[in-house]
Amino acid sequence: MEDYTLIIFRTIVLYIILLVVFRLMGKREVGELSIVDLAIFVLMGEIAAIALDDYDRQFFKAVLPIILLFLIQYLNSWLILKNKKLRDFIEGDPSLVIRDGYICEAEMKKQRYNLDDLLQQLREQGVCSVQDVAYAFLEQSGKLSIYQKDQGGFILPLILDGYVDKRHLKIIGKDEKWLVHELLVNGYPNIRDIFYCSYEDGKWFVQLRARKY
């Protein structure tokens, strides 16, 4: 009877711990999990299974790795929130695989992403032809984001969290020198002060970082 009581107790406590940990780690759809998130969740699941099976091991020692993984992931999330370069290094960038109806073969090879996968994801989103696509990005999660030519102009952010996105500048045929000059003319001398910036239909949209008081 004691064994059954112990199983019930450990199961309930582990359920509560995992529920709290996943809730604190933030809201994200399963399809949007990064490689790091997925690895952490798998490890937590394995540790929880071991904790339920190994009755001779102290319960605190069994759940301690879950708490440590949560603290590591929480610290990681805080660091990548503060530093875009670190975020790009850990989570990666979206990859442009179609532009103006043409497949970016070099980028697909770099990402080891084949034509069968590309065409399947196009069909799943109701896209009949590659030539109908203005831009298609392979996201960090493996999901394909598609913008068709008949959807109007597609806006690429040029500055995110104080960092210039040089890839997006290259896509629109501009360079960082042009960006700095245009922002200076419009009254924004310091790029590090800019939280988000885009160039939409010949007009600038700039949102500054929130001030800390």
PDB file of N, CA and C in Angstrom, residues 94-99 102-115 118 136 138 167 170:
ATOM      1  N   PRO A  94      15.725  33.365 -39.252  1.00  0.00           N
ATOM      2  CA  PRO A  94      14.938  32.820 -40.364  1.00  0.00           C
ATOM      3  C   PRO A  94      15.766  32.847 -41.642  1.00  0.00           C
ATOM      4  N   SER A  95      15.547  31.873 -42.511  1.00  0.00           N
ATOM      5  CA  SER A  95      16.297  31.786 -43.761  1.00  0.00           C
ATOM      6  C   SER A  95      15.377  32.088 -44.936  1.00  0.00           C
ATOM      7  N   LEU A  96      15.810  32.982 -45.805  1.00  0.00           N
ATOM      8  CA  LEU A  96      15.042  33.327 -47.000  1.00  0.00           C
ATOM      9  C   LEU A  96      15.263  32.245 -48.053  1.00  0.00           C
ATOM     10  N   VAL A  97      14.216  31.469 -48.351  1.00  0.00           N
ATOM     11  CA  VAL A  97      14.357  30.347 -49.295  1.00  0.00           C
ATOM     12  C   VAL A  97      13.671  30.616 -50.640  1.00  0.00           C
ATOM     13  N   ILE A  98      12.760  31.608 -50.684  1.00  0.00           N
ATOM     14  CA  ILE A  98      12.164  32.030 -51.957  1.00  0.00           C
ATOM     15  C   ILE A  98      12.108  33.551 -51.973  1.00  0.00           C
ATOM     16  N   ARG A  99      12.523  34.119 -53.103  1.00  0.00           N
ATOM     17  CA  ARG A  99      12.450  35.573 -53.253  1.00  0.00           C
ATOM     18  C   ARG A  99      12.003  35.913 -54.669  1.00  0.00           C
ATOM     19  N   TYR A 102      11.667  33.043 -57.105  1.00  0.00           N
ATOM     20  CA  TYR A 102      12.844  32.227 -57.381  1.00  0.00           C
ATOM     21  C   TYR A 102      13.334  31.556 -56.096  1.00  0.00           C
ATOM     22  N   ILE A 103      13.685  30.279 -56.211  1.00  0.00           N
ATOM     23  CA  ILE A 103      14.161  29.517 -55.058  1.00  0.00           C
ATOM     24  C   ILE A 103      15.625  29.849 -54.798  1.00  0.00           C
ATOM     25  N   CYS A 104      15.946  30.138 -53.538  1.00  0.00           N
ATOM     26  CA  CYS A 104      17.323  30.446 -53.142  1.00  0.00           C
ATOM     27  C   CYS A 104      18.062  29.137 -52.873  1.00  0.00           C
ATOM     28  N   GLU A 105      18.640  28.597 -53.925  1.00  0.00           N
ATOM     29  CA  GLU A 105      19.239  27.262 -53.851  1.00  0.00           C
ATOM     30  C   GLU A 105      20.378  27.185 -52.831  1.00  0.00           C
ATOM     31  N   ALA A 106      21.229  28.204 -52.799  1.00  0.00           N
ATOM     32  CA  ALA A 106      22.379  28.195 -51.885  1.00  0.00           C
ATOM     33  C   ALA A 106      21.924  28.162 -50.424  1.00  0.00           C
ATOM     34  N   GLU A 107      20.883  28.937 -50.102  1.00  0.00           N
ATOM     35  CA  GLU A 107      20.381  28.970 -48.728  1.00  0.00           C
ATOM     36  C   GLU A 107      19.740  27.641 -48.350  1.00  0.00           C
ATOM     37  N   MET A 108      19.043  27.015 -49.290  1.00  0.00           N
ATOM     38  CA  MET A 108      18.421  25.719 -49.022  1.00  0.00           C
ATOM     39  C   MET A 108      19.484  24.656 -48.744  1.00  0.00           C
ATOM     40  N   LYS A 109      20.577  24.697 -49.492  1.00  0.00           N
ATOM     41  CA  LYS A 109      21.665  23.745 -49.242  1.00  0.00           C
ATOM     42  C   LYS A 109      22.308  23.993 -47.884  1.00  0.00           C
ATOM     43  N   LYS A 110      22.449  25.263 -47.545  1.00  0.00           N
ATOM     44  CA  LYS A 110      23.036  25.621 -46.260  1.00  0.00           C
ATOM     45  C   LYS A 110      22.193  25.098 -45.102  1.00  0.00           C
ATOM     46  N   GLN A 111      20.875  25.141 -45.248  1.00  0.00           N
ATOM     47  CA  GLN A 111      19.959  24.696 -44.196  1.00  0.00           C
ATOM     48  C   GLN A 111      19.597  23.213 -44.326  1.00  0.00           C
ATOM     49  N   ARG A 112      20.151  22.540 -45.345  1.00  0.00           N
ATOM     50  CA  ARG A 112      19.843  21.124 -45.613  1.00  0.00           C
ATOM     51  C   ARG A 112      18.325  20.929 -45.734  1.00  0.00           C
ATOM     52  N   TYR A 113      17.731  21.810 -46.517  1.00  0.00           N
ATOM     53  CA  TYR A 113      16.280  21.844 -46.713  1.00  0.00           C
ATOM     54  C   TYR A 113      16.018  21.509 -48.178  1.00  0.00           C
ATOM     55  N   ASN A 114      15.343  20.387 -48.433  1.00  0.00           N
ATOM     56  CA  ASN A 114      15.224  19.924 -49.816  1.00  0.00           C
ATOM     57  C   ASN A 114      13.935  20.415 -50.483  1.00  0.00           C
ATOM     58  N   LEU A 115      13.893  20.230 -51.804  1.00  0.00           N
ATOM     59  CA  LEU A 115      12.759  20.704 -52.601  1.00  0.00           C
ATOM     60  C   LEU A 115      11.457  20.004 -52.234  1.00  0.00           C
ATOM     61  N   LEU A 118      10.045  21.727 -49.263  1.00  0.00           N
ATOM     62  CA  LEU A 118       9.570  23.056 -49.651  1.00  0.00           C
ATOM     63  C   LEU A 118       8.223  22.979 -50.365  1.00  0.00           C
ATOM     64  N   ALA A 136       9.514  33.756 -48.964  1.00  0.00           N
ATOM     65  CA  ALA A 136       9.230  32.612 -48.095  1.00  0.00           C
ATOM     66  C   ALA A 136      10.416  32.437 -47.160  1.00  0.00           C
ATOM     67  N   LEU A 138      12.131  30.259 -43.991  1.00  0.00           N
ATOM     68  CA  LEU A 138      12.169  29.060 -43.168  1.00  0.00           C
ATOM     69  C   LEU A 138      12.500  29.492 -41.752  1.00  0.00           C
ATOM     70  N   ARG A 167      20.976  41.593 -43.216  1.00  0.00           N
ATOM     71  CA  ARG A 167      20.374  40.717 -44.233  1.00  0.00           C
ATOM     72  C   ARG A 167      19.182  41.392 -44.889  1.00  0.00           C
ATOM     73  N   LYS A 170      20.232  44.127 -47.220  1.00  0.00           N
ATOM     74  CA  LYS A 170      20.707  43.564 -48.486  1.00  0.00           C
ATOM     75  C   LYS A 170      19.538  43.192 -49.391  1.00  0.00           C
TER      76      LYS A 170
END
